[in-house]
GROMACS .gro file of N, CA, C and O in nm:
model
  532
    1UNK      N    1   9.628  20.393   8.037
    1UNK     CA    2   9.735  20.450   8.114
    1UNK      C    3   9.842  20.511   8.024
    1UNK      O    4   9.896  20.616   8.061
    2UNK      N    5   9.879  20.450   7.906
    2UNK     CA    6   9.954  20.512   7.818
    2UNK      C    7   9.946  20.665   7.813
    2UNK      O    8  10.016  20.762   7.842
    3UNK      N    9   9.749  20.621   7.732
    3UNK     CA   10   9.755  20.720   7.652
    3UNK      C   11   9.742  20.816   7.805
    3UNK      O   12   9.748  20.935   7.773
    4UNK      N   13   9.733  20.806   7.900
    4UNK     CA   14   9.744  20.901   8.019
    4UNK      C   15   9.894  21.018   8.019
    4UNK      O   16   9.908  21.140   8.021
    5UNK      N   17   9.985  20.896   8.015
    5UNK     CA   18  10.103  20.980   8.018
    5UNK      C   19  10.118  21.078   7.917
    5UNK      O   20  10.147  21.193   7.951
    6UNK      N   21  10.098  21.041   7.769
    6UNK     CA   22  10.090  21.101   7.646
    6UNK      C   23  10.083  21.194   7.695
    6UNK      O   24  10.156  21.293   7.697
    7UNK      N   25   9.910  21.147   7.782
    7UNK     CA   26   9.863  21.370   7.740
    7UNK      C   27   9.900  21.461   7.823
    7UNK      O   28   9.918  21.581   7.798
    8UNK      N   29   9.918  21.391   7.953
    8UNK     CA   30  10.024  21.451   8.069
    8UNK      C   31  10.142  21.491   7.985
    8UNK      O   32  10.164  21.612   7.996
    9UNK      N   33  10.201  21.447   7.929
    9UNK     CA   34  10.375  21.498   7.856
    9UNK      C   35  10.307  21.601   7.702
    9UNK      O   36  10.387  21.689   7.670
   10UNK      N   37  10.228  21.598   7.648
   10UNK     CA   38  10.193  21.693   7.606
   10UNK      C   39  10.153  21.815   7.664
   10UNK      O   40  10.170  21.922   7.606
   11UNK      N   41  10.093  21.803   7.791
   11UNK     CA   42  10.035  21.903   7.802
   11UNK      C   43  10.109  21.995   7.876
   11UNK      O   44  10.083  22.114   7.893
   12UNK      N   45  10.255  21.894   7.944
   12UNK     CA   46  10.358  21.985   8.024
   12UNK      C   47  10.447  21.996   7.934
   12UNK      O   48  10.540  22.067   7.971
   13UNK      N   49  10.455  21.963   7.849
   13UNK     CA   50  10.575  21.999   7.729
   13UNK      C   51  10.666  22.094   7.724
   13UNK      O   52  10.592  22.191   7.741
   14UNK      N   53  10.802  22.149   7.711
   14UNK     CA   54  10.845  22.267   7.694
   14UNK      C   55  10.816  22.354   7.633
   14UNK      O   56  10.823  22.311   7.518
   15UNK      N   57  10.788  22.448   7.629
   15UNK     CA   58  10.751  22.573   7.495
   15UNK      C   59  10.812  22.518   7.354
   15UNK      O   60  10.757  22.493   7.247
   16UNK      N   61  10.961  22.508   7.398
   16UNK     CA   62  11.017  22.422   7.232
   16UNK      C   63  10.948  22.323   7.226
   16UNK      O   64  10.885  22.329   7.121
   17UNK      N   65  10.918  22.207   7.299
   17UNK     CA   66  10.877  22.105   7.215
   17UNK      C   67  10.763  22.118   7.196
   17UNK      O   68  10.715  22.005   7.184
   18UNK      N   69  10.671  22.207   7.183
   18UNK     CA   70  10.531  22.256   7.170
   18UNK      C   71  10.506  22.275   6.992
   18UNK      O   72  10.405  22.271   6.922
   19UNK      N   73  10.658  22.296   6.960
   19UNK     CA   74  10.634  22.370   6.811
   19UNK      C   75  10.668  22.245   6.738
   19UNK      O   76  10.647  22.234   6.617
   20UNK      N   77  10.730  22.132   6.825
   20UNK     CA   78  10.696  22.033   6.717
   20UNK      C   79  10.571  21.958   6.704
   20UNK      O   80  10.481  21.956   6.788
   21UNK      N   81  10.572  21.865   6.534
   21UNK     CA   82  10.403  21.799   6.537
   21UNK      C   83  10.448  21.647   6.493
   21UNK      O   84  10.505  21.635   6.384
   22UNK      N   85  10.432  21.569   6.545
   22UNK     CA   86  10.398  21.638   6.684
   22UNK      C   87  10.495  21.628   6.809
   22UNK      O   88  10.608  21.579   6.807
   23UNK      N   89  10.436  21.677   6.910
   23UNK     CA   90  10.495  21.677   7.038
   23UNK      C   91  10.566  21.561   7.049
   23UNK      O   92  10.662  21.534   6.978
   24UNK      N   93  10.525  21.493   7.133
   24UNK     CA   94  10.606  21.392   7.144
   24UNK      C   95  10.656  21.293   7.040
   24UNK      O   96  10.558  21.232   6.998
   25UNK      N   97  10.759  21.255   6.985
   25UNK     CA   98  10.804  21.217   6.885
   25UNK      C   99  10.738  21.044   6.900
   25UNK      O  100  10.708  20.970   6.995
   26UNK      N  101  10.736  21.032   6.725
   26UNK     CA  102  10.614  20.864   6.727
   26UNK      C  103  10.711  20.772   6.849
   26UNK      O  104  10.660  20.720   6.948
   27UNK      N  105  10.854  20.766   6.817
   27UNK     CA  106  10.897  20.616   6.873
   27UNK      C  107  10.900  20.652   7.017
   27UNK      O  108  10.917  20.561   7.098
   28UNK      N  109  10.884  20.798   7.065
   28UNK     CA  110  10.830  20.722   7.226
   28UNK      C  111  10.715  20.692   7.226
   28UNK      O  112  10.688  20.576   7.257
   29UNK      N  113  10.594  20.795   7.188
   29UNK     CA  114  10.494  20.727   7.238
   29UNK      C  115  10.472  20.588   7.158
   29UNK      O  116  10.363  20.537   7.183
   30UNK      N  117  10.536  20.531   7.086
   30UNK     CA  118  10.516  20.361   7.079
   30UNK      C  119  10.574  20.308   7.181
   30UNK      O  120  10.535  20.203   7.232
   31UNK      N  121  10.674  20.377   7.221
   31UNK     CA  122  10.718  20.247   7.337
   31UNK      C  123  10.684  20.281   7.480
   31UNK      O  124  10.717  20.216   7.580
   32UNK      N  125  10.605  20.409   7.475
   32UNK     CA  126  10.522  20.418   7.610
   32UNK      C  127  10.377  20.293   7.570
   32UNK      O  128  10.318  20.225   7.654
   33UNK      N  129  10.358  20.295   7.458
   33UNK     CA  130  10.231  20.239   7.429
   33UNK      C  131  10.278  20.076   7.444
   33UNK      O  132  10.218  19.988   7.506
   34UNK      N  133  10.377  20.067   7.381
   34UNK     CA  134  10.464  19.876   7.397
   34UNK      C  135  10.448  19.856   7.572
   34UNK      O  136  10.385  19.768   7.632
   35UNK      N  137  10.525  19.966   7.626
   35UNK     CA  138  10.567  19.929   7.771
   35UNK      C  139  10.411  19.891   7.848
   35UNK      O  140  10.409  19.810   7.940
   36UNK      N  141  10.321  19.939   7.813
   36UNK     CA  142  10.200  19.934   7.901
   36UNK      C  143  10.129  19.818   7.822
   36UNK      O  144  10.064  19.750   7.902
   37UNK      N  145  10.118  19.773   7.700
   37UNK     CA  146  10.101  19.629   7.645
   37UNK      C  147  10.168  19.530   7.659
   37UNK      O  148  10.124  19.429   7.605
   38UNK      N  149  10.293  19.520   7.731
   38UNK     CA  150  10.431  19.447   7.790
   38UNK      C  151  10.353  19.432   7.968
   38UNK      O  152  10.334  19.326   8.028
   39UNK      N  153  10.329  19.534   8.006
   39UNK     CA  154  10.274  19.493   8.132
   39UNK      C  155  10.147  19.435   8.170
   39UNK      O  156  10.136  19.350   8.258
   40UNK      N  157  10.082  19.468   8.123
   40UNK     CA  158   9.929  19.412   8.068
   40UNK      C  159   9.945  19.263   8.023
   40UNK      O  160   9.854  19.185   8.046
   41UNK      N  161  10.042  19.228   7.970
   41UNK     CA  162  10.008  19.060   7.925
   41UNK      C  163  10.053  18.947   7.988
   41UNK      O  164  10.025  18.829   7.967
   42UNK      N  165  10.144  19.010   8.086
   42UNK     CA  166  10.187  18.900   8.211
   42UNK      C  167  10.020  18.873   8.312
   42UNK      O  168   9.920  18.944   8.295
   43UNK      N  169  10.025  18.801   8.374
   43UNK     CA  170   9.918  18.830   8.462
   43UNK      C  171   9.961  18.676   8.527
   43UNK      O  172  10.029  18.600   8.458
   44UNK      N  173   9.909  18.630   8.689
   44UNK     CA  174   9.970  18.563   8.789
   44UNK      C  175   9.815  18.476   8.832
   44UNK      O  176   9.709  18.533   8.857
   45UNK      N  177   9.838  18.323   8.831
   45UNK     CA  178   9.712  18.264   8.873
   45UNK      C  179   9.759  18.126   8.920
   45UNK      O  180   9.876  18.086   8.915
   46UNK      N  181   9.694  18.086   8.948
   46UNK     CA  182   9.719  17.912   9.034
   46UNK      C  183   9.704  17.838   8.907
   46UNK      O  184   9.620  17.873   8.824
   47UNK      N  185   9.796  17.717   8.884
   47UNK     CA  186   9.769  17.655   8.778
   47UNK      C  187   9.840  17.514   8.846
   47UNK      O  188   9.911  17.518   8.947
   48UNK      N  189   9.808  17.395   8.774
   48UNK     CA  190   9.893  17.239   8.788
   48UNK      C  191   9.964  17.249   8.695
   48UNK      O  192   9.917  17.287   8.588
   49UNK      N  193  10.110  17.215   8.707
   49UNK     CA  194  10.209  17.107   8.633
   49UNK      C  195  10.165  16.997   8.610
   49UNK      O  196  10.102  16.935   8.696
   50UNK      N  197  10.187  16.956   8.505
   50UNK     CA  198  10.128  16.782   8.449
   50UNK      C  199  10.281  16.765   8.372
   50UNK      O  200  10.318  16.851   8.292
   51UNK      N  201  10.353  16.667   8.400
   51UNK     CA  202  10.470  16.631   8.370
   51UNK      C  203  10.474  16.523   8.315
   51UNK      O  204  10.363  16.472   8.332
   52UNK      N  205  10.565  16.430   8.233
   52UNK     CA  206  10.600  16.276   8.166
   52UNK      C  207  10.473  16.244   8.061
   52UNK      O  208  10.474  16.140   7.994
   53UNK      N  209  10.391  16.316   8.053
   53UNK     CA  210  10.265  16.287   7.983
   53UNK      C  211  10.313  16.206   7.825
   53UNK      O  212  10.353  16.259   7.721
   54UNK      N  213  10.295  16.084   7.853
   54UNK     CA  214  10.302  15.998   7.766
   54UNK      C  215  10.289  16.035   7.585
   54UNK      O  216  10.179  16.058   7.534
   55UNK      N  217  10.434  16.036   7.496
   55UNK     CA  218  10.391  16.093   7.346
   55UNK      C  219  10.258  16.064   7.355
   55UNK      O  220  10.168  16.139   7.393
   56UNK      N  221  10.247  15.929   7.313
   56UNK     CA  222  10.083  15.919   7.229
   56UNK      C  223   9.967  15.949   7.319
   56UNK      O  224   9.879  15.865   7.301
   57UNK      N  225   9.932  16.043   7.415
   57UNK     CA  226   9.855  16.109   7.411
   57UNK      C  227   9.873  16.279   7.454
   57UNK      O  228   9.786  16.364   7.465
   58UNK      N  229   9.993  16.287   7.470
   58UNK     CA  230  10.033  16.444   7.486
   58UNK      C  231   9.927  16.538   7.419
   58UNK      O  232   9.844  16.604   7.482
   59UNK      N  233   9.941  16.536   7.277
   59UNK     CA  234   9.857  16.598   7.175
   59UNK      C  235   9.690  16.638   7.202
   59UNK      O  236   9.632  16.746   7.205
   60UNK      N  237   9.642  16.487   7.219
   60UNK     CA  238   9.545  16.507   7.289
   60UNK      C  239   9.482  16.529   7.416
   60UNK      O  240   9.360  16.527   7.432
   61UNK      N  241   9.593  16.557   7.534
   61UNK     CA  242   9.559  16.599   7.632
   61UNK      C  243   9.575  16.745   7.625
   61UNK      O  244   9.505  16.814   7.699
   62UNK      N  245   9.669  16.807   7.536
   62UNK     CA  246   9.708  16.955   7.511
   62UNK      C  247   9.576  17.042   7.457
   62UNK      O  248   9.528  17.151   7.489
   63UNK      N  249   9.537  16.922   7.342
   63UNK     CA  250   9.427  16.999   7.270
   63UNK      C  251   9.306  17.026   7.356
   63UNK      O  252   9.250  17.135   7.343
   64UNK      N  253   9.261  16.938   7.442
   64UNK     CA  254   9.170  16.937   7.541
   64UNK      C  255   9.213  17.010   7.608
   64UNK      O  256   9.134  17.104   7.604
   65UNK      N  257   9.329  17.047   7.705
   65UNK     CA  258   9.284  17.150   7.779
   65UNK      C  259   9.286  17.292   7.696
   65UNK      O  260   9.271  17.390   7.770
   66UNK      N  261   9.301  17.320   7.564
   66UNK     CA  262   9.304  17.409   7.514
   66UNK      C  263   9.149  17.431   7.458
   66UNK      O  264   9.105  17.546   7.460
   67UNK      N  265   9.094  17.360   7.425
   67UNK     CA  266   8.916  17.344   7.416
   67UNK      C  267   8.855  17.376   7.530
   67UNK      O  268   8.756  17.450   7.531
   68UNK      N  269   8.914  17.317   7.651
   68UNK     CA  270   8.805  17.395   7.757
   68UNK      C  271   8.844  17.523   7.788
   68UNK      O  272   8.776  17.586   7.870
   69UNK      N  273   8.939  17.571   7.738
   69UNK     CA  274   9.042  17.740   7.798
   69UNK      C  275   9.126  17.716   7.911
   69UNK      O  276   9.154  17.818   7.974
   70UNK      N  277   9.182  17.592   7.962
   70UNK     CA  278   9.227  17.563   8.064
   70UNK      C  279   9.429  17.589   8.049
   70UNK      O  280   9.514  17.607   8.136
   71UNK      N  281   9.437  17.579   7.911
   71UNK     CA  282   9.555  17.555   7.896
   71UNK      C  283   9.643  17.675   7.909
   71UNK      O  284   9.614  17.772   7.838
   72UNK      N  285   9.740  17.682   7.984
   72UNK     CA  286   9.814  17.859   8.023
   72UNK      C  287   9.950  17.824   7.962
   72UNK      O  288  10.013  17.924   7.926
   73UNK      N  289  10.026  17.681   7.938
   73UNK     CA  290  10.179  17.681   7.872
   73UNK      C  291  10.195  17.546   7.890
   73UNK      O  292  10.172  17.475   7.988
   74UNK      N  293  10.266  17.504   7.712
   74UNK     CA  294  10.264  17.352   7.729
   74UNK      C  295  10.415  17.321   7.645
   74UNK      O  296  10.427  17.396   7.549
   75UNK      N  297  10.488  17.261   7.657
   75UNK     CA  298  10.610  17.231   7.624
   75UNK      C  299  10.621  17.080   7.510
   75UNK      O  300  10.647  16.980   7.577
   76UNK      N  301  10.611  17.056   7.393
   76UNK     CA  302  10.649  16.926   7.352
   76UNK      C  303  10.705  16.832   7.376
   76UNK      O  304  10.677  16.716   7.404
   77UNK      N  305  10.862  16.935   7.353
   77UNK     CA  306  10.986  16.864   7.357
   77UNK      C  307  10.930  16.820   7.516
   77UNK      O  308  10.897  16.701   7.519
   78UNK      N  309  10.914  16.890   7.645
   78UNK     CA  310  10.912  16.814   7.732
   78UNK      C  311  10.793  16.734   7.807
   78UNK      O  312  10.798  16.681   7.918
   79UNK      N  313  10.677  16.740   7.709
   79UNK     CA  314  10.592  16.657   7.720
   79UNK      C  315  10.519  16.714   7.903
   79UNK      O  316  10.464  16.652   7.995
   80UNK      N  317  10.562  16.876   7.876
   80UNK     CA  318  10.510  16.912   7.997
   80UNK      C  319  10.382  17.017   7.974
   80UNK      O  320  10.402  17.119   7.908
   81UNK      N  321  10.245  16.989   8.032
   81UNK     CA  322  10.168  17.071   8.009
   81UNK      C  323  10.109  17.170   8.155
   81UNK      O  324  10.097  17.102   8.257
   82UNK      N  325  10.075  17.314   8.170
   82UNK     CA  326  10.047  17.373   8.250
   82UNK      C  327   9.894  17.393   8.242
   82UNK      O  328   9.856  17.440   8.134
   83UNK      N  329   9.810  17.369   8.321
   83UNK     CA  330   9.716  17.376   8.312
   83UNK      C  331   9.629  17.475   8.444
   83UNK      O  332   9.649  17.443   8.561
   84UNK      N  333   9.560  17.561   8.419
   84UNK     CA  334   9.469  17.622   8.519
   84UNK      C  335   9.411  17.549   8.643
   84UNK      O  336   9.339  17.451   8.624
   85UNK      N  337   9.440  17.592   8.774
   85UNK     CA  338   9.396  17.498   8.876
   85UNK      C  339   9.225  17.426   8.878
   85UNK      O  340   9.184  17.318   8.921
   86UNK      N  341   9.159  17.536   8.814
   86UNK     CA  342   8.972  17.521   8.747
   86UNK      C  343   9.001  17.448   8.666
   86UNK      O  344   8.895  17.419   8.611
   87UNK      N  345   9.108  17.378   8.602
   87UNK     CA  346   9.089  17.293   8.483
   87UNK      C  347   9.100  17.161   8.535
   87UNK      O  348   9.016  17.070   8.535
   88UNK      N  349   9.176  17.164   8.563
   88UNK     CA  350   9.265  17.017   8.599
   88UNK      C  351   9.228  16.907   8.672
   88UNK      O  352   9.300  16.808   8.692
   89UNK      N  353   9.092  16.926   8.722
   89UNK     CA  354   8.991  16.785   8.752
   89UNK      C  355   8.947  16.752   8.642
   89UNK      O  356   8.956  16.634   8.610
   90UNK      N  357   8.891  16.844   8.556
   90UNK     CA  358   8.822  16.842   8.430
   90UNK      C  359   8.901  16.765   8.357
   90UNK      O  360   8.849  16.667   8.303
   91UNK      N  361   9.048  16.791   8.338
   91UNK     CA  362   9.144  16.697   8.254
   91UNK      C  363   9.146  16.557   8.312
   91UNK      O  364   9.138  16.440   8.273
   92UNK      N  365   9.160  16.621   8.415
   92UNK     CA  366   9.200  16.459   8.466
   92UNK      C  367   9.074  16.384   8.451
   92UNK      O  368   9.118  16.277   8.409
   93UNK      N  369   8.965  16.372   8.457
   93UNK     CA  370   8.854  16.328   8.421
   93UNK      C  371   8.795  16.254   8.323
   93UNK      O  372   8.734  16.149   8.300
   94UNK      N  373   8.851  16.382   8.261
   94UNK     CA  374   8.877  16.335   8.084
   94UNK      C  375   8.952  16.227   8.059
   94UNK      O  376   8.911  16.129   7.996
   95UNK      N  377   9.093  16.242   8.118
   95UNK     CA  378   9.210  16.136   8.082
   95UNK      C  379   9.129  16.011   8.134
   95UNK      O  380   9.073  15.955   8.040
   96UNK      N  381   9.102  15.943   8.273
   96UNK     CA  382   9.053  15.863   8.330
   96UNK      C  383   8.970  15.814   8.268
   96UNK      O  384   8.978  15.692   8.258
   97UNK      N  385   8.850  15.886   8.198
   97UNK     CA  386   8.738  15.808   8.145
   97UNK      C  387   8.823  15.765   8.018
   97UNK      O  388   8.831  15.642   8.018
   98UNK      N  389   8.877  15.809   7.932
   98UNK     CA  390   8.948  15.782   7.782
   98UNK      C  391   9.056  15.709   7.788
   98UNK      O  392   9.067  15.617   7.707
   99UNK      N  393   9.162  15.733   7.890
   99UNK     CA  394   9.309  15.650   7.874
   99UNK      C  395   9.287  15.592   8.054
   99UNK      O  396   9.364  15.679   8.096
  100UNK      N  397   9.262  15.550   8.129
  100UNK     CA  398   9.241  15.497   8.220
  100UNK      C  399   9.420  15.433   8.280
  100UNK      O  400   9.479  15.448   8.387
  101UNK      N  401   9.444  15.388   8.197
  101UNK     CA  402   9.567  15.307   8.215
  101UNK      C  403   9.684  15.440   8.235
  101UNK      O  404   9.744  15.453   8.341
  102UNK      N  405   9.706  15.532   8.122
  102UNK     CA  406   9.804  15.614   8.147
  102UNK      C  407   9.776  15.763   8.197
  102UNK      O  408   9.857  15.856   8.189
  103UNK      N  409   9.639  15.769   8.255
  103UNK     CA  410   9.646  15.869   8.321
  103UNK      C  411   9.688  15.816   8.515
  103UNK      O  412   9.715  15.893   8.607
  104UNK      N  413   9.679  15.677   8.521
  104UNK     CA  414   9.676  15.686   8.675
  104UNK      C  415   9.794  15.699   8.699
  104UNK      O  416   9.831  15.751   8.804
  105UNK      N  417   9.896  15.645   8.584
  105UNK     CA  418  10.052  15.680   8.562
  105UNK      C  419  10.060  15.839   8.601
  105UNK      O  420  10.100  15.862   8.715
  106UNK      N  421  10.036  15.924   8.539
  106UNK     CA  422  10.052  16.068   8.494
  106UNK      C  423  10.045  16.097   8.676
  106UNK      O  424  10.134  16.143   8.747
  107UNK      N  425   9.863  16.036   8.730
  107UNK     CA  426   9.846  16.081   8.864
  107UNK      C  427   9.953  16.045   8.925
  107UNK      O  428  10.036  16.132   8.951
  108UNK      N  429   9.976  15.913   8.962
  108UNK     CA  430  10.099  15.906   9.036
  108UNK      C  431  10.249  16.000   9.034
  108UNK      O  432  10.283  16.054   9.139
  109UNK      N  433  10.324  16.013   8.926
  109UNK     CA  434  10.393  16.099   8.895
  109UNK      C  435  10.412  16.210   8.954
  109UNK      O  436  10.508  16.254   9.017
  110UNK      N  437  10.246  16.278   8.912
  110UNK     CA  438  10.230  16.428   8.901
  110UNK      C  439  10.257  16.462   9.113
  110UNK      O  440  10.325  16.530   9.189
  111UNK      N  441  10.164  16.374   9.115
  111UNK     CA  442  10.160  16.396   9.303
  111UNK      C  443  10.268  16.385   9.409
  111UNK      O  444  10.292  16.450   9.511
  112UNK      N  445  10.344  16.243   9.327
  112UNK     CA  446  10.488  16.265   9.381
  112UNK      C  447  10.599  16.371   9.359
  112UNK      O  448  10.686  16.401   9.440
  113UNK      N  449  10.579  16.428   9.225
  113UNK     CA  450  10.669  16.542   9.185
  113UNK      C  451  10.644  16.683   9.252
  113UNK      O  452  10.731  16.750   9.306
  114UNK      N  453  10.522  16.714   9.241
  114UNK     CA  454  10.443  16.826   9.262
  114UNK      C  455  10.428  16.879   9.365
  114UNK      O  456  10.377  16.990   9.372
  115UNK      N  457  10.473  16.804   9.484
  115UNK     CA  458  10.408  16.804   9.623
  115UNK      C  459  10.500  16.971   9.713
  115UNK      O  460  10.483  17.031   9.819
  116UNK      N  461  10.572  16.983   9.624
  116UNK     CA  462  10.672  17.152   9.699
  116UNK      C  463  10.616  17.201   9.639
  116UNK      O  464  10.608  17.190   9.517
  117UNK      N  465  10.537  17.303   9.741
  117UNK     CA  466  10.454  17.406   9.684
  117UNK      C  467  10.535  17.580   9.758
  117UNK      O  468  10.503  17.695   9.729
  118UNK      N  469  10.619  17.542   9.832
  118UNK     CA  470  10.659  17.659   9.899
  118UNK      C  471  10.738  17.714   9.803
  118UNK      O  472  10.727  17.837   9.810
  119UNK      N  473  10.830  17.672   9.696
  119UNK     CA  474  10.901  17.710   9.592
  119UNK      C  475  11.075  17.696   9.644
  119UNK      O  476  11.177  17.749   9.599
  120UNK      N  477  11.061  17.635   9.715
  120UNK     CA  478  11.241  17.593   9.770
  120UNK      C  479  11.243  17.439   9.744
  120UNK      O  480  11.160  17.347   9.742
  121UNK      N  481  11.388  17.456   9.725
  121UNK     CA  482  11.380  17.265   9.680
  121UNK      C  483  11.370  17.187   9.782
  121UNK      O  484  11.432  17.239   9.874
  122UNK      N  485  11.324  17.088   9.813
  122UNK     CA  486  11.354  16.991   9.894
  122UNK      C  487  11.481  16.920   9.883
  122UNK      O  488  11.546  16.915   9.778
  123UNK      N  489  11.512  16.870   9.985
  123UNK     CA  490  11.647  16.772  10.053
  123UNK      C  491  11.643  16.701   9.893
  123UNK      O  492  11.549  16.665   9.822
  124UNK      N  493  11.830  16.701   9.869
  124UNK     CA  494  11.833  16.586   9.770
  124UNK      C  495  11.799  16.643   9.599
  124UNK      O  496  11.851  16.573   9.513
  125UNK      N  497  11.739  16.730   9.565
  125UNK     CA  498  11.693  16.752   9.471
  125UNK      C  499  11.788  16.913   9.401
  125UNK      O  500  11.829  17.017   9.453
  126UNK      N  501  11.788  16.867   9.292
  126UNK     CA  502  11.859  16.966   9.190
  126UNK      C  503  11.817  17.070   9.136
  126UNK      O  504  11.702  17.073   9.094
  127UNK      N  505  11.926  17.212   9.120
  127UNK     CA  506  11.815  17.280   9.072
  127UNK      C  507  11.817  17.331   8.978
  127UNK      O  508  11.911  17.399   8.935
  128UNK      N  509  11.699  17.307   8.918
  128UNK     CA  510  11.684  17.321   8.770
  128UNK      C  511  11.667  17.461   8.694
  128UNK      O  512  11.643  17.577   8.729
  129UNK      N  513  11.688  17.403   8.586
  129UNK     CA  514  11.709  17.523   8.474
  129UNK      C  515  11.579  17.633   8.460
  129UNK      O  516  11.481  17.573   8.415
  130UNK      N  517  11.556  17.759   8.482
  130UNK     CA  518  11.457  17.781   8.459
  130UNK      C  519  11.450  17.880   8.366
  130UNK      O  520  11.514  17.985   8.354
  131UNK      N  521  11.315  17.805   8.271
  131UNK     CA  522  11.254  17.857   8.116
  131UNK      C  523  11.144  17.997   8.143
  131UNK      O  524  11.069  18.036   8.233
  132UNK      N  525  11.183  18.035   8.022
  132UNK     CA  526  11.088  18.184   8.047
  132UNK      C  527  10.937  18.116   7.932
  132UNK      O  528  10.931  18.097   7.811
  133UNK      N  529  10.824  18.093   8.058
  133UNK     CA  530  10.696  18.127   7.954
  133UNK      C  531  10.666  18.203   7.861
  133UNK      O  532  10.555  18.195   7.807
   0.00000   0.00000   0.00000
């Protein structure tokens, strides 16, 4: 699509800007070329929040969902990982058979936290800061 516009703006060019070489000068068409690689890398899908995920196994629940391709954005400091909605039996699966004890924690948590899906807060609840992925 970029290179679409390019040749569209070359090819309607003014007579003056015809005599330059080239036509369109580099730093637009880089940032016609940025703007359409800027739009291209967002993209919108169903995914789970997994929240409180315990330090000592954060790491390894991160790395796993990053081994199966499940993993879309994971936070340290807040020990919060995003995971693909196709993933997230798979994790949880994982966790259950390996940490048994602190994944039923995580389940509980996750189900009580998670449960507003309309995107308005519920009664009682604060609203929080929101981070750019």
């Amino acid at each position: 699509k970029a290179q679409d516009i390019l040749s569209y703006l070359e090819r309607n060019a003014h007579p003056q800007m015809k005599k330059n070489k080239p036509i369109i000068p580099e730093t637009v068409a880089e940032e016609i070329c940025l703007w359409e690689g800027e739009k291209n890398r967002v993209s919108f899908g169903e995914g789970v929040l997994i929240d409180k995920i315990p330090g000592a196994i954060y790491t390894i629940v991160e790395k796993y969902c990053k081994d199966i391709g499940g993993l879309l954005w994971s936070s340290v400091s807040k020990k919060m990982i995003m995971v693909k909605s196709s993933s997230a039996e798979e994790m949880f699966k994982f966790l259950m058979k390996r940490y048994p004890k602190e994944s039923s924690t995580l389940l509980n948590n996750n189900n009580s936290n998670n449960t507003n899906k309309g995107g308005e807060e519920e009664e009682g609840e604060e609203e929080e800061e929101e981070e750019e992925f």
